[in-house]
Amino acid sequence: MMTQASTEKNTVLKRISEMIDQTMENDSLYQEELDRNELIETFSKLLDRVSPQILLPLNDERLKKRVRRVMATELLSTILDDFTPEEKEMFNAAVEGRY
């Protein structure tokens, strides 16, 4: 028998996976750089640390903003993985305003 917590997690994860699909469908950069299953796994792990009850009442627009924020962070880390150490230093300098 599933607990209420796992039922809530599955409900939120289902909504999130639909939003991942929509976002990837509308933006080829996400399609090219991110793996859908890895993203869902990332969100699943996040939901182990953050109560799904916080996300359940959010309307689609607010939840989609949060989903896109996580996806953008994942995309950025994927892109940064491809940087050379020099490029990473230039990127960090630019972000910190040193460049």
PDB file of N, CA and C in Angstrom:
ATOM      1  N   MET A   1       0.842  -1.204   0.000  1.00  0.00           N
ATOM      2  CA  MET A   1       0.000   0.000   0.000  1.00  0.00           C
ATOM      3  C   MET A   1       0.877   1.254   0.000  1.00  0.00           C
ATOM      4  N   MET A   2       0.529   2.207  -0.865  1.00  0.00           N
ATOM      5  CA  MET A   2       1.324   3.432  -0.941  1.00  0.00           C
ATOM      6  C   MET A   2       0.918   4.388   0.169  1.00  0.00           C
ATOM      7  N   THR A   3       1.922   5.055   0.692  1.00  0.00           N
ATOM      8  CA  THR A   3       1.630   6.046   1.714  1.00  0.00           C
ATOM      9  C   THR A   3       1.120   7.311   1.043  1.00  0.00           C
ATOM     10  N   GLN A   4       0.526   8.171   1.850  1.00  0.00           N
ATOM     11  CA  GLN A   4       0.036   9.434   1.297  1.00  0.00           C
ATOM     12  C   GLN A   4       1.191  10.259   0.749  1.00  0.00           C
ATOM     13  N   ALA A   5       2.346  10.218   1.436  1.00  0.00           N
ATOM     14  CA  ALA A   5       3.503  10.993   0.986  1.00  0.00           C
ATOM     15  C   ALA A   5       3.967  10.545  -0.395  1.00  0.00           C
ATOM     16  N   SER A   6       4.030   9.226  -0.617  1.00  0.00           N
ATOM     17  CA  SER A   6       4.487   8.764  -1.928  1.00  0.00           C
ATOM     18  C   SER A   6       3.431   9.036  -2.999  1.00  0.00           C
ATOM     19  N   THR A   7       2.169   8.996  -2.630  1.00  0.00           N
ATOM     20  CA  THR A   7       1.096   9.346  -3.577  1.00  0.00           C
ATOM     21  C   THR A   7       1.213  10.814  -3.979  1.00  0.00           C
ATOM     22  N   GLU A   8       1.440  11.696  -2.994  1.00  0.00           N
ATOM     23  CA  GLU A   8       1.605  13.120  -3.284  1.00  0.00           C
ATOM     24  C   GLU A   8       2.832  13.350  -4.159  1.00  0.00           C
ATOM     25  N   LYS A   9       3.925  12.655  -3.840  1.00  0.00           N
ATOM     26  CA  LYS A   9       5.149  12.790  -4.642  1.00  0.00           C
ATOM     27  C   LYS A   9       4.876  12.381  -6.085  1.00  0.00           C
ATOM     28  N   ASN A  10       4.194  11.246  -6.273  1.00  0.00           N
ATOM     29  CA  ASN A  10       3.892  10.770  -7.625  1.00  0.00           C
ATOM     30  C   ASN A  10       2.986  11.740  -8.377  1.00  0.00           C
ATOM     31  N   THR A  11       2.033  12.336  -7.679  1.00  0.00           N
ATOM     32  CA  THR A  11       1.127  13.311  -8.298  1.00  0.00           C
ATOM     33  C   THR A  11       1.914  14.520  -8.796  1.00  0.00           C
ATOM     34  N   VAL A  12       2.788  15.043  -7.932  1.00  0.00           N
ATOM     35  CA  VAL A  12       3.595  16.210  -8.313  1.00  0.00           C
ATOM     36  C   VAL A  12       4.568  15.835  -9.429  1.00  0.00           C
ATOM     37  N   LEU A  13       5.190  14.674  -9.319  1.00  0.00           N
ATOM     38  CA  LEU A  13       6.159  14.240 -10.323  1.00  0.00           C
ATOM     39  C   LEU A  13       5.492  14.076 -11.693  1.00  0.00           C
ATOM     40  N   LYS A  14       4.259  13.617 -11.708  1.00  0.00           N
ATOM     41  CA  LYS A  14       3.522  13.472 -12.973  1.00  0.00           C
ATOM     42  C   LYS A  14       3.300  14.853 -13.608  1.00  0.00           C
ATOM     43  N   ARG A  15       2.894  15.819 -12.803  1.00  0.00           N
ATOM     44  CA  ARG A  15       2.717  17.189 -13.319  1.00  0.00           C
ATOM     45  C   ARG A  15       4.046  17.747 -13.824  1.00  0.00           C
ATOM     46  N   ILE A  16       5.110  17.531 -13.046  1.00  0.00           N
ATOM     47  CA  ILE A  16       6.425  18.045 -13.429  1.00  0.00           C
ATOM     48  C   ILE A  16       6.889  17.398 -14.737  1.00  0.00           C
ATOM     49  N   SER A  17       6.688  16.095 -14.878  1.00  0.00           N
ATOM     50  CA  SER A  17       7.159  15.429 -16.102  1.00  0.00           C
ATOM     51  C   SER A  17       6.406  15.946 -17.329  1.00  0.00           C
ATOM     52  N   GLU A  18       5.128  16.279 -17.171  1.00  0.00           N
ATOM     53  CA  GLU A  18       4.375  16.884 -18.283  1.00  0.00           C
ATOM     54  C   GLU A  18       4.958  18.248 -18.645  1.00  0.00           C
ATOM     55  N   MET A  19       5.371  19.002 -17.627  1.00  0.00           N
ATOM     56  CA  MET A  19       5.958  20.319 -17.875  1.00  0.00           C
ATOM     57  C   MET A  19       7.349  20.202 -18.504  1.00  0.00           C
ATOM     58  N   ILE A  20       8.095  19.189 -18.111  1.00  0.00           N
ATOM     59  CA  ILE A  20       9.395  18.929 -18.742  1.00  0.00           C
ATOM     60  C   ILE A  20       9.171  18.646 -20.227  1.00  0.00           C
ATOM     61  N   ASP A  21       8.187  17.797 -20.526  1.00  0.00           N
ATOM     62  CA  ASP A  21       7.886  17.454 -21.923  1.00  0.00           C
ATOM     63  C   ASP A  21       7.514  18.708 -22.723  1.00  0.00           C
ATOM     64  N   GLN A  22       6.651  19.543 -22.166  1.00  0.00           N
ATOM     65  CA  GLN A  22       6.232  20.771 -22.856  1.00  0.00           C
ATOM     66  C   GLN A  22       7.424  21.685 -23.094  1.00  0.00           C
ATOM     67  N   THR A  23       8.258  21.857 -22.070  1.00  0.00           N
ATOM     68  CA  THR A  23       9.403  22.752 -22.177  1.00  0.00           C
ATOM     69  C   THR A  23      10.391  22.243 -23.223  1.00  0.00           C
ATOM     70  N   MET A  24      10.645  20.944 -23.208  1.00  0.00           N
ATOM     71  CA  MET A  24      11.581  20.373 -24.182  1.00  0.00           C
ATOM     72  C   MET A  24      11.012  20.456 -25.604  1.00  0.00           C
ATOM     73  N   GLU A  25       9.710  20.285 -25.718  1.00  0.00           N
ATOM     74  CA  GLU A  25       9.057  20.366 -27.022  1.00  0.00           C
ATOM     75  C   GLU A  25       9.194  21.771 -27.609  1.00  0.00           C
ATOM     76  N   ASN A  26       9.129  22.778 -26.734  1.00  0.00           N
ATOM     77  CA  ASN A  26       9.148  24.167 -27.183  1.00  0.00           C
ATOM     78  C   ASN A  26      10.549  24.760 -27.288  1.00  0.00           C
ATOM     79  N   ASP A  27      11.566  24.056 -26.811  1.00  0.00           N
ATOM     80  CA  ASP A  27      12.915  24.612 -26.817  1.00  0.00           C
ATOM     81  C   ASP A  27      13.924  23.521 -27.165  1.00  0.00           C
ATOM     82  N   SER A  28      14.454  23.595 -28.380  1.00  0.00           N
ATOM     83  CA  SER A  28      15.344  22.540 -28.867  1.00  0.00           C
ATOM     84  C   SER A  28      16.644  22.463 -28.067  1.00  0.00           C
ATOM     85  N   LEU A  29      17.070  23.565 -27.452  1.00  0.00           N
ATOM     86  CA  LEU A  29      18.297  23.542 -26.660  1.00  0.00           C
ATOM     87  C   LEU A  29      18.173  22.550 -25.505  1.00  0.00           C
ATOM     88  N   TYR A  30      17.004  22.550 -24.856  1.00  0.00           N
ATOM     89  CA  TYR A  30      16.770  21.588 -23.777  1.00  0.00           C
ATOM     90  C   TYR A  30      16.785  20.163 -24.328  1.00  0.00           C
ATOM     91  N   GLN A  31      16.165  19.971 -25.493  1.00  0.00           N
ATOM     92  CA  GLN A  31      16.122  18.640 -26.118  1.00  0.00           C
ATOM     93  C   GLN A  31      17.522  18.121 -26.406  1.00  0.00           C
ATOM     94  N   GLU A  32      18.371  19.016 -26.930  1.00  0.00           N
ATOM     95  CA  GLU A  32      19.715  18.613 -27.343  1.00  0.00           C
ATOM     96  C   GLU A  32      20.631  18.339 -26.154  1.00  0.00           C
ATOM     97  N   GLU A  33      20.501  19.116 -25.092  1.00  0.00           N
ATOM     98  CA  GLU A  33      21.473  19.079 -24.003  1.00  0.00           C
ATOM     99  C   GLU A  33      21.054  18.253 -22.784  1.00  0.00           C
ATOM    100  N   LEU A  34      19.750  18.066 -22.588  1.00  0.00           N
ATOM    101  CA  LEU A  34      19.295  17.409 -21.362  1.00  0.00           C
ATOM    102  C   LEU A  34      18.603  16.085 -21.658  1.00  0.00           C
ATOM    103  N   ASP A  35      18.740  15.152 -20.741  1.00  0.00           N
ATOM    104  CA  ASP A  35      18.095  13.858 -20.846  1.00  0.00           C
ATOM    105  C   ASP A  35      16.832  13.871 -19.976  1.00  0.00           C
ATOM    106  N   ARG A  36      15.695  13.589 -20.589  1.00  0.00           N
ATOM    107  CA  ARG A  36      14.402  13.648 -19.889  1.00  0.00           C
ATOM    108  C   ARG A  36      14.391  12.765 -18.644  1.00  0.00           C
ATOM    109  N   ASN A  37      14.882  11.531 -18.778  1.00  0.00           N
ATOM    110  CA  ASN A  37      14.856  10.612 -17.641  1.00  0.00           C
ATOM    111  C   ASN A  37      15.749  11.099 -16.492  1.00  0.00           C
ATOM    112  N   GLU A  38      16.901  11.681 -16.836  1.00  0.00           N
ATOM    113  CA  GLU A  38      17.769  12.228 -15.800  1.00  0.00           C
ATOM    114  C   GLU A  38      17.088  13.401 -15.094  1.00  0.00           C
ATOM    115  N   LEU A  39      16.386  14.226 -15.863  1.00  0.00           N
ATOM    116  CA  LEU A  39      15.655  15.350 -15.264  1.00  0.00           C
ATOM    117  C   LEU A  39      14.596  14.855 -14.282  1.00  0.00           C
ATOM    118  N   ILE A  40      13.851  13.854 -14.683  1.00  0.00           N
ATOM    119  CA  ILE A  40      12.804  13.323 -13.806  1.00  0.00           C
ATOM    120  C   ILE A  40      13.435  12.737 -12.545  1.00  0.00           C
ATOM    121  N   GLU A  41      14.574  12.085 -12.696  1.00  0.00           N
ATOM    122  CA  GLU A  41      15.302  11.557 -11.541  1.00  0.00           C
ATOM    123  C   GLU A  41      15.755  12.700 -10.618  1.00  0.00           C
ATOM    124  N   THR A  42      16.234  13.790 -11.211  1.00  0.00           N
ATOM    125  CA  THR A  42      16.643  14.965 -10.431  1.00  0.00           C
ATOM    126  C   THR A  42      15.468  15.508  -9.633  1.00  0.00           C
ATOM    127  N   PHE A  43      14.318  15.652 -10.295  1.00  0.00           N
ATOM    128  CA  PHE A  43      13.133  16.156  -9.594  1.00  0.00           C
ATOM    129  C   PHE A  43      12.669  15.181  -8.520  1.00  0.00           C
ATOM    130  N   SER A  44      12.776  13.898  -8.784  1.00  0.00           N
ATOM    131  CA  SER A  44      12.395  12.895  -7.794  1.00  0.00           C
ATOM    132  C   SER A  44      13.252  13.035  -6.535  1.00  0.00           C
ATOM    133  N   LYS A  45      14.554  13.231  -6.730  1.00  0.00           N
ATOM    134  CA  LYS A  45      15.462  13.420  -5.589  1.00  0.00           C
ATOM    135  C   LYS A  45      15.138  14.722  -4.853  1.00  0.00           C
ATOM    136  N   LEU A  46      14.827  15.767  -5.606  1.00  0.00           N
ATOM    137  CA  LEU A  46      14.449  17.036  -4.970  1.00  0.00           C
ATOM    138  C   LEU A  46      13.199  16.860  -4.113  1.00  0.00           C
ATOM    139  N   LEU A  47      12.261  16.071  -4.606  1.00  0.00           N
ATOM    140  CA  LEU A  47      11.018  15.852  -3.871  1.00  0.00           C
ATOM    141  C   LEU A  47      11.223  14.980  -2.634  1.00  0.00           C
ATOM    142  N   ASP A  48      12.361  14.299  -2.555  1.00  0.00           N
ATOM    143  CA  ASP A  48      12.684  13.573  -1.325  1.00  0.00           C
ATOM    144  C   ASP A  48      13.137  14.546  -0.237  1.00  0.00           C
ATOM    145  N   ARG A  49      13.640  15.705  -0.672  1.00  0.00           N
ATOM    146  CA  ARG A  49      14.135  16.701   0.288  1.00  0.00           C
ATOM    147  C   ARG A  49      13.134  17.826   0.547  1.00  0.00           C
ATOM    148  N   VAL A  50      12.280  18.085  -0.437  1.00  0.00           N
ATOM    149  CA  VAL A  50      11.267  19.141  -0.321  1.00  0.00           C
ATOM    150  C   VAL A  50       9.901  18.463  -0.301  1.00  0.00           C
ATOM    151  N   SER A  51       9.079  18.842   0.610  1.00  0.00           N
ATOM    152  CA  SER A  51       7.762  18.205   0.705  1.00  0.00           C
ATOM    153  C   SER A  51       6.928  18.491  -0.538  1.00  0.00           C
ATOM    154  N   PRO A  52       6.391  17.449  -1.156  1.00  0.00           N
ATOM    155  CA  PRO A  52       5.501  17.649  -2.306  1.00  0.00           C
ATOM    156  C   PRO A  52       4.298  18.526  -1.941  1.00  0.00           C
ATOM    157  N   GLN A  53       3.940  18.551  -0.646  1.00  0.00           N
ATOM    158  CA  GLN A  53       2.796  19.359  -0.206  1.00  0.00           C
ATOM    159  C   GLN A  53       2.995  20.846  -0.500  1.00  0.00           C
ATOM    160  N   ILE A  54       4.265  21.267  -0.587  1.00  0.00           N
ATOM    161  CA  ILE A  54       4.554  22.669  -0.914  1.00  0.00           C
ATOM    162  C   ILE A  54       4.182  22.943  -2.369  1.00  0.00           C
ATOM    163  N   LEU A  55       4.385  21.942  -3.225  1.00  0.00           N
ATOM    164  CA  LEU A  55       4.171  22.130  -4.661  1.00  0.00           C
ATOM    165  C   LEU A  55       2.760  21.776  -5.119  1.00  0.00           C
ATOM    166  N   LEU A  56       2.101  20.891  -4.397  1.00  0.00           N
ATOM    167  CA  LEU A  56       0.754  20.449  -4.792  1.00  0.00           C
ATOM    168  C   LEU A  56      -0.218  21.605  -5.053  1.00  0.00           C
ATOM    169  N   PRO A  57      -0.290  22.602  -4.164  1.00  0.00           N
ATOM    170  CA  PRO A  57      -1.282  23.651  -4.392  1.00  0.00           C
ATOM    171  C   PRO A  57      -0.902  24.674  -5.466  1.00  0.00           C
ATOM    172  N   LEU A  58       0.333  24.645  -5.966  1.00  0.00           N
ATOM    173  CA  LEU A  58       0.737  25.635  -6.970  1.00  0.00           C
ATOM    174  C   LEU A  58      -0.036  25.438  -8.268  1.00  0.00           C
ATOM    175  N   ASN A  59      -0.440  26.564  -8.863  1.00  0.00           N
ATOM    176  CA  ASN A  59      -1.083  26.443 -10.171  1.00  0.00           C
ATOM    177  C   ASN A  59      -0.009  26.100 -11.211  1.00  0.00           C
ATOM    178  N   ASP A  60      -0.429  25.706 -12.398  1.00  0.00           N
ATOM    179  CA  ASP A  60       0.508  25.255 -13.423  1.00  0.00           C
ATOM    180  C   ASP A  60       1.573  26.298 -13.740  1.00  0.00           C
ATOM    181  N   GLU A  61       1.172  27.551 -13.805  1.00  0.00           N
ATOM    182  CA  GLU A  61       2.117  28.604 -14.184  1.00  0.00           C
ATOM    183  C   GLU A  61       3.243  28.737 -13.157  1.00  0.00           C
ATOM    184  N   ARG A  62       2.889  28.735 -11.886  1.00  0.00           N
ATOM    185  CA  ARG A  62       3.909  28.866 -10.833  1.00  0.00           C
ATOM    186  C   ARG A  62       4.791  27.625 -10.761  1.00  0.00           C
ATOM    187  N   LEU A  63       4.187  26.452 -10.916  1.00  0.00           N
ATOM    188  CA  LEU A  63       4.980  25.229 -10.899  1.00  0.00           C
ATOM    189  C   LEU A  63       5.905  25.185 -12.114  1.00  0.00           C
ATOM    190  N   LYS A  64       5.389  25.606 -13.270  1.00  0.00           N
ATOM    191  CA  LYS A  64       6.199  25.603 -14.490  1.00  0.00           C
ATOM    192  C   LYS A  64       7.418  26.511 -14.332  1.00  0.00           C
ATOM    193  N   LYS A  65       7.251  27.664 -13.672  1.00  0.00           N
ATOM    194  CA  LYS A  65       8.390  28.561 -13.436  1.00  0.00           C
ATOM    195  C   LYS A  65       9.473  27.850 -12.628  1.00  0.00           C
ATOM    196  N   ARG A  66       9.069  27.134 -11.606  1.00  0.00           N
ATOM    197  CA  ARG A  66      10.040  26.407 -10.781  1.00  0.00           C
ATOM    198  C   ARG A  66      10.708  25.284 -11.564  1.00  0.00           C
ATOM    199  N   VAL A  67       9.928  24.583 -12.359  1.00  0.00           N
ATOM    200  CA  VAL A  67      10.468  23.492 -13.174  1.00  0.00           C
ATOM    201  C   VAL A  67      11.492  24.048 -14.169  1.00  0.00           C
ATOM    202  N   ARG A  68      11.139  25.146 -14.826  1.00  0.00           N
ATOM    203  CA  ARG A  68      12.044  25.751 -15.815  1.00  0.00           C
ATOM    204  C   ARG A  68      13.324  26.252 -15.140  1.00  0.00           C
ATOM    205  N   ARG A  69      13.210  26.746 -13.921  1.00  0.00           N
ATOM    206  CA  ARG A  69      14.392  27.225 -13.198  1.00  0.00           C
ATOM    207  C   ARG A  69      15.362  26.074 -12.940  1.00  0.00           C
ATOM    208  N   VAL A  70      14.839  24.937 -12.511  1.00  0.00           N
ATOM    209  CA  VAL A  70      15.687  23.764 -12.277  1.00  0.00           C
ATOM    210  C   VAL A  70      16.283  23.287 -13.601  1.00  0.00           C
ATOM    211  N   MET A  71      15.471  23.276 -14.652  1.00  0.00           N
ATOM    212  CA  MET A  71      15.961  22.841 -15.960  1.00  0.00           C
ATOM    213  C   MET A  71      17.058  23.767 -16.465  1.00  0.00           C
ATOM    214  N   ALA A  72      16.893  25.070 -16.264  1.00  0.00           N
ATOM    215  CA  ALA A  72      17.911  26.030 -16.693  1.00  0.00           C
ATOM    216  C   ALA A  72      19.213  25.812 -15.929  1.00  0.00           C
ATOM    217  N   THR A  73      19.100  25.525 -14.639  1.00  0.00           N
ATOM    218  CA  THR A  73      20.290  25.246 -13.832  1.00  0.00           C
ATOM    219  C   THR A  73      20.990  23.989 -14.343  1.00  0.00           C
ATOM    220  N   GLU A  74      20.216  22.951 -14.633  1.00  0.00           N
ATOM    221  CA  GLU A  74      20.785  21.710 -15.168  1.00  0.00           C
ATOM    222  C   GLU A  74      21.452  21.967 -16.524  1.00  0.00           C
ATOM    223  N   LEU A  75      20.807  22.778 -17.352  1.00  0.00           N
ATOM    224  CA  LEU A  75      21.357  23.101 -18.667  1.00  0.00           C
ATOM    225  C   LEU A  75      22.681  23.837 -18.520  1.00  0.00           C
ATOM    226  N   LEU A  76      22.714  24.805 -17.625  1.00  0.00           N
ATOM    227  CA  LEU A  76      23.937  25.580 -17.405  1.00  0.00           C
ATOM    228  C   LEU A  76      25.070  24.675 -16.925  1.00  0.00           C
ATOM    229  N   SER A  77      24.770  23.777 -15.995  1.00  0.00           N
ATOM    230  CA  SER A  77      25.834  22.895 -15.501  1.00  0.00           C
ATOM    231  C   SER A  77      26.317  21.959 -16.595  1.00  0.00           C
ATOM    232  N   THR A  78      25.424  21.543 -17.484  1.00  0.00           N
ATOM    233  CA  THR A  78      25.812  20.693 -18.624  1.00  0.00           C
ATOM    234  C   THR A  78      26.750  21.450 -19.554  1.00  0.00           C
ATOM    235  N   ILE A  79      26.408  22.703 -19.819  1.00  0.00           N
ATOM    236  CA  ILE A  79      27.239  23.517 -20.696  1.00  0.00           C
ATOM    237  C   ILE A  79      28.597  23.782 -20.043  1.00  0.00           C
ATOM    238  N   LEU A  80      28.588  24.078 -18.750  1.00  0.00           N
ATOM    239  CA  LEU A  80      29.842  24.348 -18.047  1.00  0.00           C
ATOM    240  C   LEU A  80      30.757  23.128 -18.022  1.00  0.00           C
ATOM    241  N   ASP A  81      30.179  21.940 -18.009  1.00  0.00           N
ATOM    242  CA  ASP A  81      30.993  20.715 -18.032  1.00  0.00           C
ATOM    243  C   ASP A  81      31.854  20.646 -19.287  1.00  0.00           C
ATOM    244  N   ASP A  82      31.392  21.270 -20.364  1.00  0.00           N
ATOM    245  CA  ASP A  82      32.121  21.240 -21.630  1.00  0.00           C
ATOM    246  C   ASP A  82      33.222  22.294 -21.703  1.00  0.00           C
ATOM    247  N   PHE A  83      33.258  23.223 -20.737  1.00  0.00           N
ATOM    248  CA  PHE A  83      34.247  24.297 -20.750  1.00  0.00           C
ATOM    249  C   PHE A  83      35.628  23.777 -20.367  1.00  0.00           C
ATOM    250  N   THR A  84      36.635  24.406 -20.942  1.00  0.00           N
ATOM    251  CA  THR A  84      38.008  24.155 -20.490  1.00  0.00           C
ATOM    252  C   THR A  84      38.192  24.898 -19.170  1.00  0.00           C
ATOM    253  N   PRO A  85      39.245  24.579 -18.399  1.00  0.00           N
ATOM    254  CA  PRO A  85      39.484  25.326 -17.154  1.00  0.00           C
ATOM    255  C   PRO A  85      39.605  26.845 -17.392  1.00  0.00           C
ATOM    256  N   GLU A  86      40.218  27.238 -18.509  1.00  0.00           N
ATOM    257  CA  GLU A  86      40.349  28.667 -18.824  1.00  0.00           C
ATOM    258  C   GLU A  86      38.975  29.299 -19.081  1.00  0.00           C
ATOM    259  N   GLU A  87      38.136  28.583 -19.823  1.00  0.00           N
ATOM    260  CA  GLU A  87      36.790  29.101 -20.110  1.00  0.00           C
ATOM    261  C   GLU A  87      35.974  29.208 -18.817  1.00  0.00           C
ATOM    262  N   LYS A  88      36.127  28.225 -17.917  1.00  0.00           N
ATOM    263  CA  LYS A  88      35.418  28.284 -16.631  1.00  0.00           C
ATOM    264  C   LYS A  88      35.862  29.507 -15.837  1.00  0.00           C
ATOM    265  N   GLU A  89      37.159  29.773 -15.835  1.00  0.00           N
ATOM    266  CA  GLU A  89      37.680  30.938 -15.114  1.00  0.00           C
ATOM    267  C   GLU A  89      37.121  32.231 -15.714  1.00  0.00           C
ATOM    268  N   MET A  90      37.087  32.316 -17.046  1.00  0.00           N
ATOM    269  CA  MET A  90      36.528  33.506 -17.698  1.00  0.00           C
ATOM    270  C   MET A  90      35.044  33.647 -17.366  1.00  0.00           C
ATOM    271  N   PHE A  91      34.308  32.547 -17.379  1.00  0.00           N
ATOM    272  CA  PHE A  91      32.892  32.572 -17.048  1.00  0.00           C
ATOM    273  C   PHE A  91      32.684  33.044 -15.614  1.00  0.00           C
ATOM    274  N   ASN A  92      33.434  32.457 -14.673  1.00  0.00           N
ATOM    275  CA  ASN A  92      33.309  32.849 -13.261  1.00  0.00           C
ATOM    276  C   ASN A  92      33.665  34.311 -13.069  1.00  0.00           C
ATOM    277  N   ALA A  93      34.716  34.767 -13.757  1.00  0.00           N
ATOM    278  CA  ALA A  93      35.119  36.164 -13.656  1.00  0.00           C
ATOM    279  C   ALA A  93      34.011  37.088 -14.165  1.00  0.00           C
ATOM    280  N   ALA A  94      33.389  36.691 -15.281  1.00  0.00           N
ATOM    281  CA  ALA A  94      32.314  37.508 -15.853  1.00  0.00           C
ATOM    282  C   ALA A  94      31.115  37.563 -14.898  1.00  0.00           C
ATOM    283  N   VAL A  95      30.771  36.402 -14.326  1.00  0.00           N
ATOM    284  CA  VAL A  95      29.633  36.345 -13.416  1.00  0.00           C
ATOM    285  C   VAL A  95      29.895  37.183 -12.174  1.00  0.00           C
ATOM    286  N   GLU A  96      31.135  37.150 -11.694  1.00  0.00           N
ATOM    287  CA  GLU A  96      31.483  37.899 -10.483  1.00  0.00           C
ATOM    288  C   GLU A  96      31.796  39.361 -10.782  1.00  0.00           C
ATOM    289  N   GLY A  97      31.789  39.748 -12.049  1.00  0.00           N
ATOM    290  CA  GLY A  97      32.036  41.128 -12.410  1.00  0.00           C
ATOM    291  C   GLY A  97      33.511  41.493 -12.451  1.00  0.00           C
ATOM    292  N   ARG A  98      34.395  40.514 -12.540  1.00  0.00           N
ATOM    293  CA  ARG A  98      35.834  40.779 -12.587  1.00  0.00           C
ATOM    294  C   ARG A  98      36.343  40.892 -14.018  1.00  0.00           C
ATOM    295  N   TYR A  99      35.504  40.564 -14.981  1.00  0.00           N
ATOM    296  CA  TYR A  99      36.002  40.473 -16.361  1.00  0.00           C
ATOM    297  C   TYR A  99      35.553  41.650 -17.164  1.00  0.00           C
TER     298      TYR A  99
END
